[in-house]
Coordinates of C-alpha atoms in Angstrom, one line a residue:
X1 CA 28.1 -6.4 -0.6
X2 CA 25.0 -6.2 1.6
X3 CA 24.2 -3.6 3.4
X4 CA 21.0 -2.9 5.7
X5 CA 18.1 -1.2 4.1
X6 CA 17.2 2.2 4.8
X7 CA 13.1 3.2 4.7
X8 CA 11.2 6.0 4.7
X9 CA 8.2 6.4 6.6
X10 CA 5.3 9.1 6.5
X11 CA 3.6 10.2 9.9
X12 CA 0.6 10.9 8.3
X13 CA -1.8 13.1 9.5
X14 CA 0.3 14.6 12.5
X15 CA -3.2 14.7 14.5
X16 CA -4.3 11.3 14.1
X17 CA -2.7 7.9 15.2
X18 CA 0.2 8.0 13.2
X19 CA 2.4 9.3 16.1
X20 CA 2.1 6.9 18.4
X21 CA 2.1 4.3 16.1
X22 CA 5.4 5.0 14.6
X23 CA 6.8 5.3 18.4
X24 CA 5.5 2.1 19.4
X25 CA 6.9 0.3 16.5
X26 CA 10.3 1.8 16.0
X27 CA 12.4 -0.5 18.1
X28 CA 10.4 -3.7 16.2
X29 CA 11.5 -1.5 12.6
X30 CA 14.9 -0.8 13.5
X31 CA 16.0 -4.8 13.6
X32 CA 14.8 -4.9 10.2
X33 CA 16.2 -1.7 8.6
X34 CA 17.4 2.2 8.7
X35 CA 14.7 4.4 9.6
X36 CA 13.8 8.2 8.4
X37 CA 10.8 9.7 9.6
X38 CA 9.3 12.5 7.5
X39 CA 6.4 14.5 9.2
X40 CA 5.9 17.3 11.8
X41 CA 7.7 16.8 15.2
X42 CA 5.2 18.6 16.3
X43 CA 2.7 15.5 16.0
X44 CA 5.0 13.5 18.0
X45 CA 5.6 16.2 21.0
X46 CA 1.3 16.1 21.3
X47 CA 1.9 13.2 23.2
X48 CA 4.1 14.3 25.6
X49 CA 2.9 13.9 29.4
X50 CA -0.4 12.2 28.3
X51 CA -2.0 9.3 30.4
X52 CA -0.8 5.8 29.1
X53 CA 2.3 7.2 26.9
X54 CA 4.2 3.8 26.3
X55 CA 7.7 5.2 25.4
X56 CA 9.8 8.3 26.6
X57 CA 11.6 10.1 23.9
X58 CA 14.0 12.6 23.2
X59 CA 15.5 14.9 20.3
X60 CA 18.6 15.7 19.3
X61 CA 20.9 17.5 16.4
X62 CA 21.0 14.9 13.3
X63 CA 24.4 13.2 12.5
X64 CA 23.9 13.1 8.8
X65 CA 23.4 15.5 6.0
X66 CA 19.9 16.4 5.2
X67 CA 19.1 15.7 2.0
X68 CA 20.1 17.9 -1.3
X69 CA 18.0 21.5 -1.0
X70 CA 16.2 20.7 2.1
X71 CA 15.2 23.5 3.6
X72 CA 13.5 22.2 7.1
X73 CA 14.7 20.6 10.0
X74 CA 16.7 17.6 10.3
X75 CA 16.6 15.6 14.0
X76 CA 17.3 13.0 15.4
X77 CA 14.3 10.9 17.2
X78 CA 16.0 8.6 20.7
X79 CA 12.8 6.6 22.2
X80 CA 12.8 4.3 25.2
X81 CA 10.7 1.7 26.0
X82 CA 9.5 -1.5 27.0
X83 CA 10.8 -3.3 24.1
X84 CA 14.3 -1.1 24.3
X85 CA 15.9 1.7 22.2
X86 CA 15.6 3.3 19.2
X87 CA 16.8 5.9 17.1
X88 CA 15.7 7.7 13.5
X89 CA 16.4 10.5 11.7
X90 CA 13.7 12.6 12.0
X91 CA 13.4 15.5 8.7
X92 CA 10.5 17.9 9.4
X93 CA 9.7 19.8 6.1
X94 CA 7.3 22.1 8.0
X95 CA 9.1 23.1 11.2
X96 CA 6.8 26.4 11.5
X97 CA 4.2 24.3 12.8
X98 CA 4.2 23.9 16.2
X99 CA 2.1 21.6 19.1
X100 CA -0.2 25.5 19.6
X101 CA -0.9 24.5 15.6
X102 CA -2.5 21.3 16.1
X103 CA -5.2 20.0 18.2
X104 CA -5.0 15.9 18.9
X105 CA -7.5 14.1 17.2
X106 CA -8.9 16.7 14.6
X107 CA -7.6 17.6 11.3
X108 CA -6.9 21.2 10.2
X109 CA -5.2 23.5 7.6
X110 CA -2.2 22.9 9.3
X111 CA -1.9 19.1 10.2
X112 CA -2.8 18.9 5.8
X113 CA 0.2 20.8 4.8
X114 CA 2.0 19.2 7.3
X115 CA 1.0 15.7 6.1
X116 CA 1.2 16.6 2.1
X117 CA 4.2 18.3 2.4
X118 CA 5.4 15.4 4.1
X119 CA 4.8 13.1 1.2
X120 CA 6.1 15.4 -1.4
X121 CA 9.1 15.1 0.4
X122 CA 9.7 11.7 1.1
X123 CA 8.4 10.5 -2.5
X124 CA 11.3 12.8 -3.8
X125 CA 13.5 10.3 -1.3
X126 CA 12.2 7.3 -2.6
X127 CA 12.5 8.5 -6.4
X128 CA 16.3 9.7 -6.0
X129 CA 17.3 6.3 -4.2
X130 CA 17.8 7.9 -1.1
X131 CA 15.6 5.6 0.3
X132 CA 14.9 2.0 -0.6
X133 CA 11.4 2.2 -0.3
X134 CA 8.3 4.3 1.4
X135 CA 6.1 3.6 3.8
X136 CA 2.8 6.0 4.2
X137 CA 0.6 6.5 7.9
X138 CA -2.3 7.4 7.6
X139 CA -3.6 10.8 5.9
X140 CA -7.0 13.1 6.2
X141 CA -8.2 14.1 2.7
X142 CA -10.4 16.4 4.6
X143 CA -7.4 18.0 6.1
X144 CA -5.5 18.2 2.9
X145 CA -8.5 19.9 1.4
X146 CA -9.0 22.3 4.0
X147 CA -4.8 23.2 3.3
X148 CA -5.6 23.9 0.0
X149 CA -4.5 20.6 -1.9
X150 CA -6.8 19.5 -4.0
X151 CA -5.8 15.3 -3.9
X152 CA -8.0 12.7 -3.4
X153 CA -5.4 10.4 -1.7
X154 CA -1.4 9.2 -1.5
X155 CA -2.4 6.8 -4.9
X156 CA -2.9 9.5 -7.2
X157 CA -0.7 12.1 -5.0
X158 CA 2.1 9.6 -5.7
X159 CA 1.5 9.2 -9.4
X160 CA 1.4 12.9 -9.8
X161 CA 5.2 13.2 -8.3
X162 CA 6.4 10.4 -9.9
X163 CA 4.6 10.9 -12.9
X164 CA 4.0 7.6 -13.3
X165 CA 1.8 7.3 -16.0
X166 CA -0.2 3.9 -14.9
X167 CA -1.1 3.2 -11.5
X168 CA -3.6 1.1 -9.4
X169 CA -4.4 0.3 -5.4
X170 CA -3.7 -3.2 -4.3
X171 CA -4.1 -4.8 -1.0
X172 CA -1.7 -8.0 -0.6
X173 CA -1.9 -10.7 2.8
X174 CA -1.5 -14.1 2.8
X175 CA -4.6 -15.2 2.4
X176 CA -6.2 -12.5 -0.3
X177 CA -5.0 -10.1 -2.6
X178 CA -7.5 -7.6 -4.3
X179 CA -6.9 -4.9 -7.0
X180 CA -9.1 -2.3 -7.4
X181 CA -10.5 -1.0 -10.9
X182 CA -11.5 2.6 -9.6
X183 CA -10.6 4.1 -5.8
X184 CA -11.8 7.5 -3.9
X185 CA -14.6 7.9 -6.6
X186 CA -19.3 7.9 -6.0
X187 CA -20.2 4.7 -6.5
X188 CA -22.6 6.3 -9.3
X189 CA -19.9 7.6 -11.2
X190 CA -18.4 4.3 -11.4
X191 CA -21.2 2.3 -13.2
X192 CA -21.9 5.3 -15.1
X193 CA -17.9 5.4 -16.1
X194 CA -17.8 1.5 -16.7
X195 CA -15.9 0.8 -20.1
X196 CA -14.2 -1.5 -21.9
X197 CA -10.7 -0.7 -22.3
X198 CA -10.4 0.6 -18.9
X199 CA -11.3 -2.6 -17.2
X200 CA -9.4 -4.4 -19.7
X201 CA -5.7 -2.0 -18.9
X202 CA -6.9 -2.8 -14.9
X203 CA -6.6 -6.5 -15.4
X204 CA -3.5 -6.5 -17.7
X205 CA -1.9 -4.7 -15.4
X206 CA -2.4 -6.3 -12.5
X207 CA -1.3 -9.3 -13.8
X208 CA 1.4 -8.2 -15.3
X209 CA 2.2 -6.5 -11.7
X210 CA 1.6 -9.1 -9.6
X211 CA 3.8 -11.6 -11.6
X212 CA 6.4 -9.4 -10.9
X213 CA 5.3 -9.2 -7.2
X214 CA 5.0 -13.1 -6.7
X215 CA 6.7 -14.7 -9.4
X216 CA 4.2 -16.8 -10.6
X217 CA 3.7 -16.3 -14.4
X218 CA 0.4 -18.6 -14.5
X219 CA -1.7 -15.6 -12.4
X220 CA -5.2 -16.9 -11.7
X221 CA -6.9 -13.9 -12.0
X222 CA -10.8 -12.9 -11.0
X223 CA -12.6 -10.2 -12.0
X224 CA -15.9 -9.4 -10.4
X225 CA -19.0 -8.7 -11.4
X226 CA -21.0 -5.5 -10.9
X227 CA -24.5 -6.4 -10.3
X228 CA -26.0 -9.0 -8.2
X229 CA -25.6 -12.9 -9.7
X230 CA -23.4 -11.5 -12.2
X231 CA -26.6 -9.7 -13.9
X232 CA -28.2 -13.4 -13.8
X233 CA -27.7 -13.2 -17.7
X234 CA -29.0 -9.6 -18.4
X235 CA -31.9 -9.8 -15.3
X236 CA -30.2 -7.7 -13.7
X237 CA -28.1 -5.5 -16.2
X238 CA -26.1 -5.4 -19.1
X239 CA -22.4 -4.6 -17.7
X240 CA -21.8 -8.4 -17.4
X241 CA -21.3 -8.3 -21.1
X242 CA -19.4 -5.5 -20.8
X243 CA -16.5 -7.1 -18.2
X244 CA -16.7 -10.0 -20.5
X245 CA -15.0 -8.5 -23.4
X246 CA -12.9 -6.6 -20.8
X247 CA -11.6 -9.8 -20.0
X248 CA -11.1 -11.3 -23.6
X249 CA -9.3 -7.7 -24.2
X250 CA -7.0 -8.6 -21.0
X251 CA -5.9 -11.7 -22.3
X252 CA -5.0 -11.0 -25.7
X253 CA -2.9 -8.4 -24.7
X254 CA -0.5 -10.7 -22.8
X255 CA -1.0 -13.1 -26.0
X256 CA 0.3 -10.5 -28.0
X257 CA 2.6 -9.4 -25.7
X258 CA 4.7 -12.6 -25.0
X259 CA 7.1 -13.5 -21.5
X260 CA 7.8 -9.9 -21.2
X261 CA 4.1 -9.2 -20.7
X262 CA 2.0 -6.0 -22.2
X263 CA 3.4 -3.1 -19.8
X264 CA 7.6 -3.8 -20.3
X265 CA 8.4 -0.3 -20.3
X266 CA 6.3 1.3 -17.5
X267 CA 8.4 1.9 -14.2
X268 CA 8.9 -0.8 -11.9
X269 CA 11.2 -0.9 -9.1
X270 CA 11.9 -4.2 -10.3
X271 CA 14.1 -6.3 -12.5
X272 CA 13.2 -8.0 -15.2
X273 CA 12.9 -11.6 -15.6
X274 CA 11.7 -14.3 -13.2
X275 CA 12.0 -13.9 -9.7
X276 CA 15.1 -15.6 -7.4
X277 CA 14.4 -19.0 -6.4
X278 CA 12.7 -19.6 -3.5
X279 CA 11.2 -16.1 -3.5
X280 CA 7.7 -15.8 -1.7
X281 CA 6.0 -12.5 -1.1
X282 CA 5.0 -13.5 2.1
X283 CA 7.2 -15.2 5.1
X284 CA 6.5 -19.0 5.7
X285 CA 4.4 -19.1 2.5
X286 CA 3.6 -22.5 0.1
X287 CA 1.8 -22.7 -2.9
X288 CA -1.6 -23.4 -3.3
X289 CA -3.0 -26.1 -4.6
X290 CA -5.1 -25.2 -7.5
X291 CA -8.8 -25.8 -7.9
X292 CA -9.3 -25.7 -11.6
X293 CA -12.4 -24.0 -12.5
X294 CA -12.5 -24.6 -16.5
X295 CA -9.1 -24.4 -17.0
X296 CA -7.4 -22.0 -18.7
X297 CA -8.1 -20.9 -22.3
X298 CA -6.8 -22.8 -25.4
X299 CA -3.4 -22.0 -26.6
X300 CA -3.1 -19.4 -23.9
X301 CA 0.4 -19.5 -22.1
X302 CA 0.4 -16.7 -19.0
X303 CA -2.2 -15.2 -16.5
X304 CA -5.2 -16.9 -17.1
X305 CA -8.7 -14.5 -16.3
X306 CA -12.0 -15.4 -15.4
X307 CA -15.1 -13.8 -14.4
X308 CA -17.5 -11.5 -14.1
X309 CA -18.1 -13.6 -10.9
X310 CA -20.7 -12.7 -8.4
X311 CA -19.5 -11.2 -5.8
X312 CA -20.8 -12.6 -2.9
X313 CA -19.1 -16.0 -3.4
X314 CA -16.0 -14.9 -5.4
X315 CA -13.6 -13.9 -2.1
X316 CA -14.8 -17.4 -0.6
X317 CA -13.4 -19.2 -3.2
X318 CA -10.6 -17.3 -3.6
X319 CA -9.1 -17.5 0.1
X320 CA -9.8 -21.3 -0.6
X321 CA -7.3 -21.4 -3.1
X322 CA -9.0 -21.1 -6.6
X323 CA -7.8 -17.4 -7.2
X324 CA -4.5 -15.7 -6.7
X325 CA -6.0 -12.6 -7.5
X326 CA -9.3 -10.5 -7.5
X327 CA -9.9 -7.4 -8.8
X328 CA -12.9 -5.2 -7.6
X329 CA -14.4 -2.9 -9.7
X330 CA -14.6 -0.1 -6.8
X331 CA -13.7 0.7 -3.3
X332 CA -16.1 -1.0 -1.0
X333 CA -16.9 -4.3 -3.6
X334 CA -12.4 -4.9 -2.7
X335 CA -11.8 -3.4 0.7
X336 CA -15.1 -4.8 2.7
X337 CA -14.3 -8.6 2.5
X338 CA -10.1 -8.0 2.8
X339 CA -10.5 -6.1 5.8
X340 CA -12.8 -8.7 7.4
X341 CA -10.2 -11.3 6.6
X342 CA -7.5 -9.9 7.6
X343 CA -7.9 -6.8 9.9
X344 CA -3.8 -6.2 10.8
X345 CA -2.4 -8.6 7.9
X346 CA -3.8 -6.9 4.7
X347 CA -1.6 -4.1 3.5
X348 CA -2.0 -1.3 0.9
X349 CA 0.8 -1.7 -2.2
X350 CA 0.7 1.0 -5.1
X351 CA 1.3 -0.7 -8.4
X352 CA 3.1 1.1 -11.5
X353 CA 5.6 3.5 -8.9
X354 CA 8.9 3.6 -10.0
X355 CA 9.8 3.1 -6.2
X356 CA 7.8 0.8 -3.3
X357 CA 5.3 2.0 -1.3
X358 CA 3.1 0.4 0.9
X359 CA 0.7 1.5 4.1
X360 CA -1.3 0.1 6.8
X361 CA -5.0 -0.3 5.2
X362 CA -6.6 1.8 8.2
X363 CA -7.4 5.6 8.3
X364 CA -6.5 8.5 10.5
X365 CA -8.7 7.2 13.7
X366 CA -8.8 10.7 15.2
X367 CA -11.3 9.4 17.8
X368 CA -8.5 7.3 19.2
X369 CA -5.1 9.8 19.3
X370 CA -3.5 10.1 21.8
X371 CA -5.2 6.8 23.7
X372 CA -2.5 4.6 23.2
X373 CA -4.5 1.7 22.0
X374 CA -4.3 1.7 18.3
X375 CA -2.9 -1.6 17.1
X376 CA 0.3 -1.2 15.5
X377 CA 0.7 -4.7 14.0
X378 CA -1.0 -3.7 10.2
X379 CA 1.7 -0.9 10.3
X380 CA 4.4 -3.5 11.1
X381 CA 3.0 -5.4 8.6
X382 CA 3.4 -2.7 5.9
X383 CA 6.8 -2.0 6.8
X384 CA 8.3 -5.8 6.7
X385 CA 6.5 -6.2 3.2
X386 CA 8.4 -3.1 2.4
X387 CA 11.6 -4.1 3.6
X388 CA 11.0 -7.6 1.5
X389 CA 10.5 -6.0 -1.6
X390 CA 13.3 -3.6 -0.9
X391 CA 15.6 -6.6 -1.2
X392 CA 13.8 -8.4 -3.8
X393 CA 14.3 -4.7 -6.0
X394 CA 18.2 -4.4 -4.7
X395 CA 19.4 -8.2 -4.7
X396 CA 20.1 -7.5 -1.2
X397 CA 19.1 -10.7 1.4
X398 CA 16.7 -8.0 3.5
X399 CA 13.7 -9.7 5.4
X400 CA 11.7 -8.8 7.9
X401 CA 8.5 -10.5 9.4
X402 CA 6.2 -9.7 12.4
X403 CA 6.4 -11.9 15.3
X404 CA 3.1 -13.6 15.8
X405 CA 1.2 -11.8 18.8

């Protein structure tokens, strides 16, 4: 029997842009799915009587139970505006922050626990089924720091609570998907940690992920290269040799693995086997036609790799349909090209949860709180991918898509 899906969502840093965001989008969300808001009221009440505020909203005693052993404050969020009504269930794990706690548009001790504590709860939500999936605003690491938590991000926050033992960034819109090898990490301690087997389990695995994510068992996968011209055969560097066995490692893992691939029995919101007919991870979408580069590798049946490619060519020919999928070996190498593709498209997916979670691939953008003129659409965009693989993981016909602007 279908029902409609019910999704978390995370305010994020209470102080930053998450607020408004989340009440500007909330009538657009609530065609598509259930709502429950986790984060300070608090961040939400900072807006009150500012110039520009684009909805009027209201609080009231929630309807349904809180969840098992919570222990803070369960509301219910009533906003008006232009586009119409709306209503959430607001839970507040933090009530004892209050508006005199926070100061709009600058992280603190407080606004940190109030995010992280935040995200603890609504990853418990998301793990016990409560919730279908979870969707993540924005967060300060500085503020999280300066509240005592010692976590360099939601990734690894969410690994830790789920204790997932395998998990890796990825950024999915229709025109590029990237993976990244390494995240919130010096860019020196990445070529000085470069090895083998790493790279190799970060290309397995995102294959073997994204097959699940798209359907397509014949992944075209990119890897690319660290230095300039792909070390321009050892000018430049010696790593080059290094992502080459990487690769070779990659590919005889799924070669030894078979159709269930190499990482069967690692949590996956998932179900096994193929995905339904028809499905697309992204509305309106068609295959590509591929542009063979080499073809794939003899008696090799599955994703097929390639690479180290330079990078300064390897997105172009990926949006133009020779790649389904790149994988950067750190933060900037990935997030610098998809972000100038797609600014409000691209959203942030964590592979190897046992539950979905995705996020808007922007920060905090303290400089703008409280403005009303942060764009909500890559936070709409987060959330429809989230209710789409909700249904995909519950056989439920959910969908959800963002009207073009």
């Amino acid at each position: 029997m279908s029902r409609r899906p019910r999704i978390a969502i995370t305010l994020g840093d209470p102080c930053g842009i998450g607020p408004e965001l989340l009440l500007r989008s909330l009538t657009a969300i609530q065609v598509w799915s259930d709502v429950v808001v986790v984060g300070s009221r608090a961040g939400v009440d900072l807006l009150e009587g500012l110039p520009g505020t684009a909805v009027t909203w209201c609080w009231d005693p929630s309807s349904a139970p809180p969840p098992p052993a919570f222990q803070g404050s369960a509301l219910e969020l009533r906003i008006e505006g232009p586009q119409g009504s709306a209503a959430a269930i607001w839970l507040d794990p933090t009530p004892d922050i209050g508006v005199g706690d926070l100061h709009l548009g600058r992280g603190s001790s407080a606004s940190g626990r109030a995010t992280v504590e935040a995200i603890r709860l609504a990853a418990g939500l998301a793990s016990s089924g409560l919730v279908d999936a979870l969707v993540t605003l924005p967060m300060a690491k500085s503020a999280a720091h300066l509240a005592g938590y010692d976590i360099p991000g939601h990734t690894e926050f969410l690994q830790a609570l789920s204790g997932s033992p395998l998990t890796r960034m990825a950024f999915v819109s229709p025109r590029l998907s990237v993976v990244l090898h390494t995240v919130h990490q010096s860019l020196r301690s990445v070529v000085d940690g470069l090895e083998v087997q790493a790279v190799a389990e970060t290309l397995a695995f995102s294959a073997d992920r994204f097959i699940q994510l798209t359907g397509n068992p014949n992944l075209r996968v990119a890897l690319c290269a660290l230095n300039p011209h792909a070390g321009e055969a050892g000018a430049f560097g010696q790593e080059e040799a290094l992502l080459s066995e990487a690769l070779a490692r990659a590919e005889a893992a799924f070669r030894k693995a078979g159709p269930a691939g190499p990482f069967a029995a690692l949590p996956s919101p998932f179900p096994s086997g193929p995905a339904p007919q028809g499905w697309t991870l992204h509305p309106g979408e068609t295959a590509r036609v591929p542009v063979e580069a080499g073809g794939p590798s003899p008696n090799f049946l599955g994703p097929r790799f390639s690479g180290p490619h330079p990078s300064d060519s390897l997105f172009h020919r990926a949006v133009s349909g020779e790649f389904d999928l790149v994988v950067a070996l750190y933060h900037d190498q990935g997030l610098i090209p998809i972000k100038l593709l797609e600014p409000t498209r691209a959203v942030n997916l964590t592979l190897g949860l046992p539950f979905i979670r995705t996020s808007p691939d922007h920060g905090t953008a303290f400089d703008k709180a409280g403005h009303w003129i942060a764009d909500p659409r890559n936070f709409l965009e987060a959330t429809a991918l989230a209710v789409r693989l909700a249904g995909r993981a519950r056989h439920q016909p959910w969908t959800a898509r963002v009207a073009t602007p």
